[in-house]
Amino acid sequence: MDNSLTTITTPPPTVLPVEVPKPSIPISKYTHALIKRYKEGAPVTAPSNVSKISVSQTVSFAAFLYEKMRNAIEYREDHLIRRAAIERILRRRIVLNPNGHDIAEPLIKELLWARYLENNVMPEDKIAEIQSTIDKYFYLKNEFTVGRPSKEQKKLTDWIIEVASCEIEERLSPDPRREAFTNYVYHLLRDNVRFLNGEEMERDVTIYIAVERAFAKSDDPLIRYHLLKLLIPDFIKGNWQDAQTLLPSFGEIYNKIEKDLAHPFLEQLRRFVKRESPPFLILRDLFEMYPKEYEAILENEEKLMYKIDEICRKRYDETRSKLRRAGVRSFIYIVLTKVIFALALELPYDIYILKSISYLPIVVNILVPPAFMSAIILSVGVPGPDNTKRIQTKIKQIITEDPDIPQKEQNQLVLGKKAKVKSPLLNIGFTFMYILAFLLSFGAIIFILSKFHFNIVSQGIFIFFLTLVTFFAYRIRLIAREYLVLEKEGVLEPIFDFFMLPLLRVGQWLSGEITKINLFIFIFDFVIEAPFKAIFEVVEEWIRFVKSKKEEMV
């Protein structure tokens, strides 16, 4: 018998899985309120048995292409394009129909043609609702502007039409979720700002406008409409008879809103909100990308951190793509425009005035500004993992902290402080340095161009496009900073800014002036659009007629 030890293998003891408690996050009451309002703001569809408005897909395709071309010549944020289209339609139709009677149906059809609204979804009773809104604003326009100087009439008419377009869009396609997020950001940031002088209401309104501009990216017409809703909610809910009761106080309301939009602290507050916006933007993305899971994600720290990282990486990739597209589009646009300028101004000046063609200035004028812009854009980097970690920390702080708890004074933005009185000599010195920056920047450019025998026209065109290109490149660089929590300044950046600031200032001014006289917009809006849309209406009615005759045969 083998006396060696026999190894007996026994099965390991059964280990029951132990549920590891998930780290939970205590959500603040403001975040709970946001979740509640977000749920309530879910889109509502009309019942299937209700008659709906539909348009021909044949006409829709042509109108859709037209709108794509029209929107390409005037940049707007995506969420503002439809409102701008409604405003254009109202302005065009007001020419032949100053009282606005029976324009709701063609307005809705134009929006359906252009695919701003989904076809065969809008209930037919919306026509009466939109017409009531149009009647209200047109009554206000006609009664309040009558007898006033023509310049004032135009200003007030523009104001009322813009606000009307906002209410019409809201009634056609309400977006309470976007409004809920704007209010959420406002409530969380308002106590981080203190006015040394002025009432609390003044502070609150100014902060709200800053949040609308910097976070929600609303334009002035949309902000005016939202302020009007806050000031006179009964008017928004009412009809033309409510407009009648508003007439005595409308001038005062108009002046108050315009005064609020021009508040001296507004630009400082806009920059403050802009700096605070990245985590709020990512948080809004989380709600939009996970409409059924966002509440569970917010309450689970591990899951929340992962989702934030996922969203940030996606947004950074999109930012890279946006930079590339913006760079390519701007390069093509500037090169084509420069070729037109060369053919229209430089060549005729060389041929008929100087009697000789200088090819070097023409080539330089065509190639250097877009190449300069490309170099600036290529130098832009997008945020990385460190930025994501900062966003994760900020979002956790946002959703848990209660803003009603008094903030430490050093964490507040205090506005209204008296600026320290600087020495007159110091002020003179800074002013001299600013003027010197202009002289050095433009003087150096003119000196170098003169050395290469650029004539005065070629020099003017070069400086014109170089300043515009610098400003456009700066605007494109801002795309990369949208999700940047903490911006790092390079060692040489202040020196670079010193010499670039004059080019930026002139480019900004030129861009604003060119926008006012955009010939393409005038041609599209007043020469092409009216007959184009009239043809669409005729084709739509013809298709409807053919369809009805076909149905009679069945």
XYZ file of C-alpha atoms in Angstrom:
554
model
C 0.000 0.000 0.000
C 1.292 3.438 -0.921
C 1.779 5.399 2.268
C 2.435 8.645 0.395
C 0.203 11.552 1.213
C -2.779 11.821 -1.006
C -3.724 15.342 -1.994
C -7.422 15.856 -1.704
C -8.736 18.681 -3.789
C -11.774 20.370 -2.274
C -13.922 22.856 -4.100
C -13.442 26.481 -3.047
C -16.092 27.923 -0.775
C -18.996 29.541 -2.550
C -18.542 33.311 -2.673
C -21.758 35.242 -2.876
C -21.528 38.379 -5.018
C -21.435 41.454 -2.838
C -23.129 44.489 -4.324
C -20.720 47.397 -4.166
C -22.660 50.517 -3.248
C -22.650 52.946 -6.130
C -21.371 56.403 -5.213
C -24.449 58.599 -5.274
C -24.551 62.367 -5.753
C -26.874 64.543 -3.652
C -28.726 66.570 -6.278
C -29.565 70.184 -5.385
C -33.125 71.521 -5.446
C -32.348 73.614 -8.547
C -31.139 70.544 -10.429
C -34.260 68.646 -9.318
C -36.348 71.555 -10.646
C -34.464 71.393 -13.969
C -35.126 67.634 -14.239
C -38.830 68.223 -13.543
C -39.151 70.998 -16.140
C -37.141 68.999 -18.673
C -39.540 66.068 -18.325
C -42.540 68.375 -18.668
C -41.020 69.914 -21.802
C -41.044 66.692 -23.832
C -42.383 67.244 -27.387
C -46.130 66.740 -27.780
C -47.483 65.299 -31.038
C -50.942 66.029 -32.399
C -53.515 63.185 -32.305
C -53.546 61.007 -35.430
C -57.223 61.736 -36.150
C -56.631 65.511 -36.451
C -56.335 67.073 -39.929
C -52.805 68.192 -40.659
C -51.163 70.666 -43.033
C -49.188 69.131 -45.886
C -47.345 70.483 -48.916
C -45.996 69.031 -52.152
C -42.600 67.356 -51.859
C -41.758 68.559 -55.377
C -42.106 72.191 -54.333
C -40.467 71.443 -50.987
C -37.239 70.226 -52.593
C -36.824 73.418 -54.635
C -37.659 75.655 -51.655
C -35.251 73.707 -49.446
C -32.394 74.264 -51.912
C -33.234 77.972 -52.121
C -33.154 78.344 -48.321
C -29.800 76.560 -48.179
C -28.360 79.093 -50.635
C -29.985 82.027 -48.819
C -28.643 80.973 -45.431
C -25.142 80.469 -46.837
C -24.712 84.224 -47.396
C -25.646 85.258 -43.850
C -24.210 83.378 -40.884
C -26.539 82.614 -37.972
C -26.577 80.047 -35.201
C -28.605 77.001 -36.269
C -31.366 77.585 -33.720
C -31.922 81.149 -35.039
C -32.304 80.332 -38.739
C -36.012 79.428 -38.641
C -36.934 82.584 -36.735
C -35.031 84.673 -39.267
C -36.941 82.926 -42.077
C -40.278 83.781 -40.404
C -39.151 87.401 -40.102
C -38.242 87.502 -43.818
C -41.637 86.100 -44.779
C -43.454 88.674 -42.637
C -41.412 91.553 -44.089
C -42.064 90.417 -47.645
C -45.790 89.923 -47.146
C -46.264 93.180 -45.243
C -45.434 95.102 -48.436
C -48.623 93.955 -50.210
C -50.646 93.205 -47.081
C -49.951 95.886 -44.423
C -52.720 94.593 -42.137
C -51.483 90.986 -42.241
C -54.878 89.480 -43.033
C -54.893 85.768 -43.975
C -51.119 85.334 -44.188
C -50.790 82.622 -41.532
C -51.513 79.741 -43.914
C -49.054 80.805 -46.656
C -46.456 81.541 -43.957
C -46.763 78.038 -42.491
C -46.660 76.513 -45.971
C -43.475 78.398 -46.803
C -41.890 76.994 -43.643
C -43.053 73.498 -44.592
C -41.695 73.888 -48.120
C -38.286 74.901 -46.759
C -38.422 71.993 -44.249
C -38.192 74.260 -41.228
C -41.207 72.293 -39.986
C -42.038 68.630 -40.505
C -44.569 67.979 -43.257
C -47.986 66.514 -42.424
C -47.491 66.930 -38.654
C -48.808 70.430 -37.928
C -52.570 70.402 -37.102
C -54.717 72.676 -39.265
C -56.055 74.585 -36.255
C -52.558 76.089 -35.905
C -53.425 78.371 -38.815
C -56.061 80.218 -36.766
C -53.708 80.419 -33.758
C -50.869 81.894 -35.817
C -53.232 84.304 -37.575
C -54.427 85.555 -34.177
C -50.791 86.209 -33.213
C -50.143 88.044 -36.490
C -53.288 90.164 -36.036
C -52.133 91.124 -32.527
C -48.718 92.375 -33.617
C -49.900 94.006 -36.835
C -52.582 95.883 -34.901
C -49.895 97.059 -32.461
C -47.638 98.080 -35.363
C -50.307 99.998 -37.251
C -51.689 101.810 -34.201
C -48.422 102.615 -32.449
C -46.425 103.786 -35.490
C -49.110 105.911 -37.177
C -48.258 109.609 -37.436
C -44.619 109.189 -36.394
C -41.590 110.276 -38.484
C -40.670 107.726 -41.163
C -37.323 106.845 -39.540
C -39.009 106.146 -36.197
C -41.800 104.210 -37.955
C -39.255 101.918 -39.598
C -37.388 101.344 -36.330
C -40.570 100.475 -34.409
C -41.942 98.322 -37.254
C -38.693 96.335 -37.404
C -38.816 95.844 -33.617
C -42.422 94.610 -33.624
C -41.930 92.310 -36.651
C -38.833 90.751 -35.061
C -40.661 90.074 -31.787
C -43.689 88.744 -33.705
C -41.445 86.252 -35.530
C -40.232 84.953 -32.144
C -43.738 84.326 -30.820
C -44.825 82.705 -34.094
C -41.856 80.327 -33.967
C -42.566 79.483 -30.338
C -46.200 78.670 -31.131
C -45.238 76.548 -34.138
C -42.364 74.706 -32.473
C -42.126 75.342 -28.722
C -38.851 74.459 -27.021
C -39.464 74.666 -23.249
C -36.421 72.499 -22.570
C -34.045 75.102 -23.982
C -35.778 77.781 -21.939
C -35.540 75.592 -18.809
C -31.775 75.254 -19.220
C -31.330 79.003 -19.758
C -33.254 79.701 -16.553
C -31.191 77.057 -14.723
C -27.914 78.725 -15.709
C -29.326 82.129 -14.757
C -30.381 80.981 -11.278
C -27.021 79.339 -10.586
C -24.952 82.338 -11.699
C -27.011 85.279 -10.426
C -25.662 85.117 -6.857
C -22.096 85.083 -8.176
C -22.596 88.683 -9.313
C -23.008 91.751 -7.142
C -23.833 95.306 -8.170
C -22.474 97.870 -5.728
C -24.964 100.392 -7.035
C -28.406 99.670 -8.431
C -31.385 97.564 -7.488
C -31.501 93.780 -7.355
C -34.019 93.718 -10.225
C -31.585 95.631 -12.427
C -28.866 93.091 -11.628
C -31.162 90.122 -12.299
C -32.368 91.425 -15.673
C -28.816 92.219 -16.804
C -27.563 88.766 -15.781
C -30.501 87.138 -17.572
C -29.674 89.001 -20.798
C -26.001 88.010 -20.457
C -26.994 84.334 -20.051
C -29.247 84.590 -23.116
C -26.417 86.040 -25.194
C -23.449 83.991 -23.982
C -24.967 80.613 -23.067
C -28.203 80.339 -25.092
C -26.659 82.337 -27.997
C -29.919 84.211 -28.507
C -29.972 87.227 -30.806
C -31.481 90.572 -29.759
C -34.978 89.899 -31.223
C -35.258 86.684 -29.194
C -34.022 88.399 -26.029
C -36.533 91.221 -26.550
C -39.322 88.664 -26.867
C -38.291 86.864 -23.681
C -38.125 90.170 -21.787
C -41.559 91.077 -23.154
C -42.880 87.742 -21.847
C -41.490 88.544 -18.405
C -42.868 92.092 -18.364
C -46.336 91.498 -19.845
C -47.158 87.754 -19.956
C -50.870 88.477 -20.501
C -50.085 90.163 -23.827
C -48.251 87.070 -25.104
C -51.201 84.865 -24.165
C -53.798 87.269 -25.593
C -55.115 88.558 -28.926
C -55.381 91.895 -30.751
C -57.710 93.263 -28.064
C -54.909 92.821 -25.530
C -52.687 94.789 -27.900
C -55.271 97.563 -27.720
C -54.956 97.756 -23.921
C -51.142 97.725 -24.219
C -50.920 100.813 -26.463
C -50.751 103.471 -23.672
C -47.781 101.766 -21.963
C -46.022 100.219 -24.974
C -43.619 103.139 -25.429
C -42.439 102.814 -21.833
C -41.999 99.022 -22.182
C -40.101 99.465 -25.461
C -37.729 102.014 -23.882
C -37.131 99.816 -20.825
C -36.203 96.776 -22.919
C -33.835 98.808 -25.109
C -32.259 100.364 -22.013
C -31.740 96.896 -20.497
C -30.071 95.686 -23.710
C -27.645 98.624 -23.567
C -26.714 98.289 -19.878
C -23.117 99.450 -19.240
C -22.254 96.238 -17.330
C -23.752 93.885 -19.905
C -20.566 93.224 -21.883
C -18.609 92.403 -18.704
C -21.375 90.043 -17.634
C -21.485 88.431 -21.071
C -17.774 87.650 -20.836
C -18.269 86.306 -17.306
C -21.099 83.990 -18.421
C -19.048 82.925 -21.456
C -16.219 81.796 -19.166
C -18.663 79.864 -16.978
C -20.552 78.242 -19.890
C -18.465 75.147 -20.902
C -19.669 72.825 -18.090
C -23.264 73.963 -18.604
C -22.985 73.229 -22.344
C -21.706 69.707 -21.651
C -24.448 69.184 -19.052
C -27.066 70.248 -21.598
C -25.551 67.812 -24.098
C -25.920 65.045 -21.511
C -29.640 65.781 -21.158
C -30.127 65.891 -24.941
C -28.073 62.773 -25.723
C -29.584 60.630 -22.952
C -33.218 61.796 -22.712
C -34.336 58.677 -20.795
C -31.257 58.145 -18.634
C -30.029 61.587 -17.587
C -31.609 61.463 -14.108
C -29.990 58.117 -13.262
C -26.664 59.302 -14.695
C -26.684 62.469 -12.588
C -27.182 60.480 -9.391
C -24.345 58.012 -10.102
C -20.913 59.642 -9.860
C -18.996 56.924 -11.716
C -21.442 56.878 -14.607
C -21.624 60.680 -14.683
C -17.847 61.076 -14.947
C -17.689 58.527 -17.776
C -20.513 60.171 -19.742
C -18.960 63.622 -19.346
C -15.659 62.278 -20.675
C -17.479 60.643 -23.594
C -19.382 63.827 -24.488
C -16.267 66.000 -24.181
C -14.267 63.768 -26.526
C -17.109 63.903 -29.044
C -17.333 67.703 -28.809
C -13.567 68.090 -29.207
C -13.689 65.988 -32.391
C -16.567 68.125 -33.679
C -14.544 71.246 -32.880
C -11.653 69.958 -35.004
C -14.070 69.323 -37.881
C -15.649 72.769 -37.467
C -12.236 74.415 -37.570
C -11.315 72.548 -40.753
C -14.628 73.357 -42.459
C -14.546 77.000 -41.398
C -10.966 77.316 -42.576
C -11.650 75.739 -45.979
C -14.831 77.782 -46.548
C -13.144 81.026 -45.547
C -10.108 80.257 -47.719
C -12.262 79.616 -50.809
C -14.490 82.641 -50.108
C -11.543 85.009 -49.679
C -9.639 83.705 -52.720
C -12.729 84.065 -54.944
C -13.471 87.541 -53.586
C -9.863 88.581 -54.089
C -9.956 87.384 -57.714
C -13.083 89.511 -58.274
C -11.373 92.538 -56.688
C -8.279 91.953 -58.819
C -10.349 91.846 -62.014
C -12.630 94.734 -61.014
C -10.122 97.170 -59.457
C -6.439 96.265 -59.658
C -6.238 95.281 -63.335
C -8.296 98.262 -64.617
C -6.203 100.643 -62.454
C -2.961 99.157 -63.798
C -4.164 99.187 -67.414
C -5.928 102.551 -67.641
C -4.120 104.679 -65.018
C -0.593 103.266 -64.715
C -0.524 101.921 -68.306
C 1.310 98.765 -67.172
C 0.358 95.595 -65.309
C 2.265 94.622 -62.163
C 1.601 90.934 -61.584
C 3.412 90.537 -58.245
C 0.953 92.701 -56.226
C -2.017 90.884 -57.794
C -0.602 87.434 -56.935
C 0.377 88.533 -53.416
C -3.054 90.090 -52.864
C -4.752 86.845 -53.876
C -2.549 84.408 -51.940
C -1.129 86.093 -48.821
C -4.288 86.990 -46.808
C -5.890 83.513 -47.071
C -2.512 81.878 -46.381
C -2.131 84.120 -43.324
C -5.577 83.119 -42.095
C -4.826 79.432 -42.641
C -1.628 79.747 -40.596
C -3.542 81.326 -37.696
C -6.257 78.645 -37.793
C -3.736 75.786 -38.010
C -2.046 77.098 -34.871
C -5.256 76.577 -32.876
C -5.453 73.520 -30.651
C -8.555 71.946 -29.140
C -8.989 71.152 -25.420
C -7.697 67.858 -24.028
C -8.021 65.501 -21.013
C -7.012 68.167 -18.460
C -9.875 70.354 -19.622
C -12.261 67.385 -19.360
C -11.247 66.823 -15.725
C -11.969 70.457 -14.936
C -15.388 70.143 -16.589
C -16.133 66.996 -14.561
C -15.311 68.821 -11.319
C -17.374 71.853 -12.346
C -20.436 69.812 -13.316
C -20.416 67.913 -10.031
C -20.257 71.246 -8.240
C -23.058 72.693 -10.399
C -25.567 69.894 -9.826
C -24.954 69.602 -6.073
C -24.377 73.100 -4.713
C -27.278 75.269 -3.612
C -26.837 78.842 -4.918
C -29.078 80.182 -2.143
C -26.231 79.618 0.317
C -24.352 82.946 0.544
C -21.220 82.930 -1.558
C -17.900 84.121 -0.303
C -17.315 87.679 -1.398
C -14.033 86.838 -3.108
C -15.853 84.385 -5.393
C -18.222 87.063 -6.661
C -17.968 89.310 -9.687
C -18.443 92.779 -8.207
C -19.539 95.462 -10.662
C -19.827 99.170 -10.023
C -16.510 99.628 -8.263
C -14.944 103.012 -8.769
C -11.905 102.639 -10.934
C -8.670 103.646 -9.326
C -7.695 107.096 -10.473
C -4.684 106.702 -12.705
C -2.002 109.249 -13.150
C -2.729 111.585 -16.107
C 0.769 110.819 -17.342
C -0.015 107.093 -17.233
C -3.216 107.603 -19.251
C -1.326 109.658 -21.807
C 1.347 106.961 -21.947
C -1.170 104.142 -22.552
C -2.972 106.181 -25.222
C 0.348 106.895 -26.914
C 1.224 103.169 -26.850
C -2.157 102.278 -28.402
C -1.676 104.824 -31.200
C 1.884 103.595 -31.615
C 0.599 100.030 -32.117
C -1.598 101.267 -34.996
C 1.246 103.259 -36.554
C 3.765 100.423 -36.247
C 1.390 97.721 -37.553
C 0.026 99.593 -40.560
C 3.243 101.569 -41.130
C 5.271 98.360 -41.378
C 2.760 96.840 -43.829
C 2.734 99.946 -46.055
C 6.554 100.196 -45.940
C 7.026 96.552 -46.989
C 4.403 96.807 -49.745
C 6.023 99.987 -51.090
C 9.373 98.185 -51.280
C 7.687 95.608 -53.543
C 6.275 98.408 -55.746
C 2.619 98.070 -54.725
C 0.567 100.997 -56.000
C -1.936 102.775 -53.737
C -4.904 100.655 -54.937
C -3.033 97.377 -54.399
C -1.950 98.547 -50.941
C -5.520 99.519 -50.033
C -6.898 96.154 -51.181
C -4.150 94.248 -49.334
C -4.794 96.087 -46.036
C -8.573 95.792 -46.501
C -8.419 92.009 -46.858
C -5.651 91.476 -44.311
C -7.696 93.190 -41.573
C -10.842 91.271 -42.525
C -8.944 87.981 -42.649
C -7.397 88.652 -39.233
C -10.834 89.304 -37.757
C -12.370 86.222 -39.434
C -9.481 84.061 -38.203
C -9.993 85.407 -34.690
C -13.708 84.542 -34.865
C -12.873 81.036 -36.072
C -10.369 80.602 -33.218
C -13.221 81.264 -30.789
C -14.793 77.972 -31.949
C -11.932 76.092 -30.278
C -12.500 77.963 -27.006
C -16.187 77.119 -26.678
C -15.516 74.209 -24.301
C -12.338 75.593 -22.743
C -12.688 76.036 -18.969
C -9.369 77.714 -18.193
C -7.533 79.516 -20.939
C -3.752 79.513 -20.766
C -1.950 82.568 -22.076
C 1.366 82.077 -23.822
C 4.463 84.022 -22.780
C 4.618 85.945 -26.064
C 0.851 86.339 -26.475
C 0.628 89.877 -24.968
C 3.296 91.103 -27.416
C 1.532 89.372 -30.316
C -1.794 90.906 -29.235
C -0.213 94.368 -29.073
C 0.557 94.332 -32.793
C -2.502 92.333 -33.887
C -5.070 94.453 -32.022
C -5.050 97.273 -34.633
C -5.716 94.766 -37.436
C -8.519 93.163 -35.390
C -10.143 96.512 -34.583
C -10.157 97.669 -38.199
C -11.326 94.238 -39.391
C -14.167 94.240 -36.851
C -15.289 97.702 -37.989
C -15.111 96.771 -41.682
C -17.032 93.535 -41.070
C -19.836 95.461 -39.348
C -20.035 98.046 -42.132
C -20.001 95.414 -44.896
C -22.844 93.528 -43.189
C -25.004 96.659 -43.413
C -24.597 96.814 -47.191
C -24.615 93.121 -48.073
C -25.666 93.218 -51.725
C -26.281 89.469 -51.893
C -28.834 89.628 -49.056
C -30.688 92.467 -50.797
C -30.771 90.547 -54.098
C -32.012 87.343 -52.463
C -34.635 88.995 -50.238
C -36.128 91.571 -52.587
C -35.292 90.493 -56.148
C -35.324 86.673 -56.122
C -37.399 85.520 -53.150
C -40.759 87.199 -53.877
C -41.232 85.868 -57.445
C -39.645 82.540 -56.484
C -42.129 81.966 -53.643
C -45.024 83.136 -55.844
C -44.107 80.427 -58.373
C -44.012 77.880 -55.532
C -47.559 78.846 -54.519
C -48.845 78.451 -58.090
C -47.124 75.059 -58.494
C -48.468 73.927 -55.099
C -52.043 74.846 -56.085
C -51.636 73.181 -59.492
C -50.434 69.924 -57.860
C -53.346 70.105 -55.421
C -55.763 70.624 -58.342
C -54.358 67.643 -60.281
C -54.569 65.454 -57.172
C -58.217 66.405 -56.555
C -59.142 65.604 -60.163
C -57.368 62.271 -59.886
C -59.298 61.453 -56.701
C -62.594 62.231 -58.472
C -61.823 59.476 -60.967
C -61.275 56.813 -58.299
